Amino acid sequence: VQLQASGGGLVQAGGSLRLSCVASGRTFRNYAVGWFRQAPGKEREFLAGSSRGDERAYSSDSLKGRFTVSRDNGKNTVYLQLNDLKAEDTAVYYCAITSRYRARDSADYGSWGQGTQVTVSS
């Protein structure tokens, strides 16, 4: 499966972005899809995901509801809506898939997209 993340860019603090992750080769339907980010000098951080099968969303408590994941299996696309962005949200954002029901550890994910840069200006 090849994953393509897009939708990043430069946005002012308080703004919003919607990231997309498109899969080719296989459908997302049989996988949980997770979103992560990595800022320079920091470890990759789990943000939110969509569970395998029931597609239930789950997320990191640290986001306080600012980021929301959704899935459109017809388009083989998973989205991450970023709201109320802050300067500390600046990072490269990645999507990935796992055959587990859901996972928050990056080591549980087998295929990764190339990442999309999000830069938030204060």
PDB file of C-alpha atoms in Angstrom:
ATOM      1  CA  VAL A   1       0.000   0.000   0.000  1.00  0.00           C
ATOM      2  CA  GLN A   2       1.267   3.449  -0.895  1.00  0.00           C
ATOM      3  CA  LEU A   3       0.082   6.403   1.146  1.00  0.00           C
ATOM      4  CA  GLN A   4       0.095  10.014   0.021  1.00  0.00           C
ATOM      5  CA  ALA A   5      -0.419  12.754   2.584  1.00  0.00           C
ATOM      6  CA  SER A   6      -1.257  16.269   1.470  1.00  0.00           C
ATOM      7  CA  GLY A   7      -2.929  19.464   2.592  1.00  0.00           C
ATOM      8  CA  GLY A   8      -0.191  20.996   4.680  1.00  0.00           C
ATOM      9  CA  GLY A   9       0.927  24.575   4.373  1.00  0.00           C
ATOM     10  CA  LEU A  10       1.506  27.843   6.168  1.00  0.00           C
ATOM     11  CA  VAL A  11      -1.313  29.067   8.397  1.00  0.00           C
ATOM     12  CA  GLN A  12      -1.666  31.707  11.076  1.00  0.00           C
ATOM     13  CA  ALA A  13      -2.209  30.767  14.686  1.00  0.00           C
ATOM     14  CA  GLY A  14      -5.869  30.076  15.334  1.00  0.00           C
ATOM     15  CA  GLY A  15      -6.420  28.899  11.782  1.00  0.00           C
ATOM     16  CA  SER A  16      -7.411  25.524  10.391  1.00  0.00           C
ATOM     17  CA  LEU A  17      -6.197  23.010   7.855  1.00  0.00           C
ATOM     18  CA  ARG A  18      -7.515  19.723   6.555  1.00  0.00           C
ATOM     19  CA  LEU A  19      -4.951  17.064   5.748  1.00  0.00           C
ATOM     20  CA  SER A  20      -5.709  14.175   3.432  1.00  0.00           C
ATOM     21  CA  CYS A  21      -4.195  10.717   3.223  1.00  0.00           C
ATOM     22  CA  VAL A  22      -4.935   8.735   0.080  1.00  0.00           C
ATOM     23  CA  ALA A  23      -4.114   5.061  -0.290  1.00  0.00           C
ATOM     24  CA  SER A  24      -3.300   3.323  -3.533  1.00  0.00           C
ATOM     25  CA  GLY A  25      -2.894  -0.356  -4.082  1.00  0.00           C
ATOM     26  CA  ARG A  26      -5.305  -1.455  -1.366  1.00  0.00           C
ATOM     27  CA  THR A  27      -8.338  -0.128   0.347  1.00  0.00           C
ATOM     28  CA  PHE A  28      -8.188   1.529   3.736  1.00  0.00           C
ATOM     29  CA  ARG A  29     -11.193  -0.549   4.739  1.00  0.00           C
ATOM     30  CA  ASN A  30      -9.085  -3.380   6.171  1.00  0.00           C
ATOM     31  CA  TYR A  31      -6.786  -1.173   8.227  1.00  0.00           C
ATOM     32  CA  ALA A  32      -6.706   1.256  11.080  1.00  0.00           C
ATOM     33  CA  VAL A  33      -5.265   4.557   9.939  1.00  0.00           C
ATOM     34  CA  GLY A  34      -3.258   6.768  12.219  1.00  0.00           C
ATOM     35  CA  TRP A  35      -1.984  10.321  12.020  1.00  0.00           C
ATOM     36  CA  PHE A  36       1.317  11.319  13.581  1.00  0.00           C
ATOM     37  CA  ARG A  37       3.566  14.319  13.529  1.00  0.00           C
ATOM     38  CA  GLN A  38       7.231  14.966  14.061  1.00  0.00           C
ATOM     39  CA  ALA A  39       8.811  18.297  14.840  1.00  0.00           C
ATOM     40  CA  PRO A  40      12.565  18.889  14.446  1.00  0.00           C
ATOM     41  CA  GLY A  41      14.488  17.308  17.280  1.00  0.00           C
ATOM     42  CA  LYS A  42      11.409  15.589  18.697  1.00  0.00           C
ATOM     43  CA  GLU A  43      10.030  12.072  18.586  1.00  0.00           C
ATOM     44  CA  ARG A  44       7.156  11.113  16.344  1.00  0.00           C
ATOM     45  CA  GLU A  45       3.897  11.791  18.174  1.00  0.00           C
ATOM     46  CA  PHE A  46       0.557  10.046  17.786  1.00  0.00           C
ATOM     47  CA  LEU A  47      -2.351  12.419  17.100  1.00  0.00           C
ATOM     48  CA  ALA A  48      -5.500  10.585  16.052  1.00  0.00           C
ATOM     49  CA  GLY A  49      -6.703   7.513  14.237  1.00  0.00           C
ATOM     50  CA  SER A  50      -9.609   5.678  12.687  1.00  0.00           C
ATOM     51  CA  SER A  51     -10.092   2.100  13.895  1.00  0.00           C
ATOM     52  CA  ARG A  52     -10.146  -0.928  11.654  1.00  0.00           C
ATOM     53  CA  GLY A  53     -13.603  -2.197  10.827  1.00  0.00           C
ATOM     54  CA  ASP A  54     -15.913   0.071  12.829  1.00  0.00           C
ATOM     55  CA  GLU A  55     -13.862   3.163  11.872  1.00  0.00           C
ATOM     56  CA  ARG A  56     -14.306   4.645  15.310  1.00  0.00           C
ATOM     57  CA  ALA A  57     -12.122   7.666  15.884  1.00  0.00           C
ATOM     58  CA  TYR A  58      -9.608   7.843  18.697  1.00  0.00           C
ATOM     59  CA  SER A  59      -7.125  10.540  19.551  1.00  0.00           C
ATOM     60  CA  SER A  60      -4.458  11.764  21.887  1.00  0.00           C
ATOM     61  CA  ASP A  61      -5.842  13.382  25.021  1.00  0.00           C
ATOM     62  CA  SER A  62      -3.243  16.138  24.718  1.00  0.00           C
ATOM     63  CA  LEU A  63      -5.009  17.583  21.660  1.00  0.00           C
ATOM     64  CA  LYS A  64      -8.062  18.572  23.704  1.00  0.00           C
ATOM     65  CA  GLY A  65     -10.350  17.940  20.761  1.00  0.00           C
ATOM     66  CA  ARG A  66      -8.623  20.303  18.346  1.00  0.00           C
ATOM     67  CA  PHE A  67      -7.859  17.596  15.768  1.00  0.00           C
ATOM     68  CA  THR A  68     -10.506  15.313  14.271  1.00  0.00           C
ATOM     69  CA  VAL A  69     -10.064  12.287  12.034  1.00  0.00           C
ATOM     70  CA  SER A  70     -12.600  11.096   9.484  1.00  0.00           C
ATOM     71  CA  ARG A  71     -12.626   8.518   6.743  1.00  0.00           C
ATOM     72  CA  ASP A  72     -14.176   8.249   3.276  1.00  0.00           C
ATOM     73  CA  ASN A  73     -13.726   4.673   2.112  1.00  0.00           C
ATOM     74  CA  GLY A  74     -15.334   5.469  -1.247  1.00  0.00           C
ATOM     75  CA  LYS A  75     -12.455   7.820  -1.963  1.00  0.00           C
ATOM     76  CA  ASN A  76      -9.934   5.666  -0.099  1.00  0.00           C
ATOM     77  CA  THR A  77      -9.056   8.768   1.878  1.00  0.00           C
ATOM     78  CA  VAL A  78      -8.645   9.580   5.549  1.00  0.00           C
ATOM     79  CA  TYR A  79      -8.715  13.177   6.714  1.00  0.00           C
ATOM     80  CA  LEU A  80      -7.296  15.001   9.690  1.00  0.00           C
ATOM     81  CA  GLN A  81      -9.008  18.284  10.475  1.00  0.00           C
ATOM     82  CA  LEU A  82      -6.720  20.640  12.389  1.00  0.00           C
ATOM     83  CA  ASN A  83      -8.422  23.461  14.260  1.00  0.00           C
ATOM     84  CA  ASP A  84      -7.209  26.281  16.477  1.00  0.00           C
ATOM     85  CA  LEU A  85      -3.653  25.729  15.337  1.00  0.00           C
ATOM     86  CA  LYS A  86      -0.784  26.907  17.508  1.00  0.00           C
ATOM     87  CA  ALA A  87       2.862  27.579  16.763  1.00  0.00           C
ATOM     88  CA  GLU A  88       3.779  24.368  18.593  1.00  0.00           C
ATOM     89  CA  ASP A  89       1.740  22.395  16.053  1.00  0.00           C
ATOM     90  CA  THR A  90       4.425  23.116  13.452  1.00  0.00           C
ATOM     91  CA  ALA A  91       5.723  19.750  12.260  1.00  0.00           C
ATOM     92  CA  VAL A  92       5.690  17.236   9.454  1.00  0.00           C
ATOM     93  CA  TYR A  93       2.438  15.288   9.571  1.00  0.00           C
ATOM     94  CA  TYR A  94       2.287  11.643   8.541  1.00  0.00           C
ATOM     95  CA  CYS A  95      -0.395   9.056   7.988  1.00  0.00           C
ATOM     96  CA  ALA A  96       0.164   5.351   8.429  1.00  0.00           C
ATOM     97  CA  ILE A  97      -1.748   2.078   8.471  1.00  0.00           C
ATOM     98  CA  THR A  98      -1.834  -0.919  10.777  1.00  0.00           C
ATOM     99  CA  SER A  99      -3.635  -4.236  10.684  1.00  0.00           C
ATOM    100  CA  ARG A 100      -4.403  -3.874  14.399  1.00  0.00           C
ATOM    101  CA  TYR A 101      -7.860  -2.720  15.475  1.00  0.00           C
ATOM    102  CA  ARG A 102      -6.210   0.519  16.611  1.00  0.00           C
ATOM    103  CA  ALA A 103      -2.786   1.633  17.793  1.00  0.00           C
ATOM    104  CA  ARG A 104      -1.048   4.661  19.209  1.00  0.00           C
ATOM    105  CA  ASP A 105       2.536   3.410  19.013  1.00  0.00           C
ATOM    106  CA  SER A 106       4.287   4.234  15.752  1.00  0.00           C
ATOM    107  CA  ALA A 107       6.065   0.878  15.913  1.00  0.00           C
ATOM    108  CA  ASP A 108       2.721  -0.852  15.301  1.00  0.00           C
ATOM    109  CA  TYR A 109       2.281   0.825  11.924  1.00  0.00           C
ATOM    110  CA  GLY A 110       3.770  -0.801   8.838  1.00  0.00           C
ATOM    111  CA  SER A 111       3.225   1.610   5.955  1.00  0.00           C
ATOM    112  CA  TRP A 112       3.799   5.338   6.070  1.00  0.00           C
ATOM    113  CA  GLY A 113       3.109   8.250   3.766  1.00  0.00           C
ATOM    114  CA  GLN A 114       5.840  10.738   2.915  1.00  0.00           C
ATOM    115  CA  GLY A 115       4.538  13.466   5.222  1.00  0.00           C
ATOM    116  CA  THR A 116       3.189  16.946   4.686  1.00  0.00           C
ATOM    117  CA  GLN A 117       4.608  20.070   6.337  1.00  0.00           C
ATOM    118  CA  VAL A 118       2.399  22.203   8.547  1.00  0.00           C
ATOM    119  CA  THR A 119       3.809  25.537   9.619  1.00  0.00           C
ATOM    120  CA  VAL A 120       1.913  27.770  12.021  1.00  0.00           C
ATOM    121  CA  SER A 121       2.958  31.375  12.336  1.00  0.00           C
ATOM    122  CA  SER A 122       2.312  33.192  15.606  1.00  0.00           C
TER     123      SER A 122
END
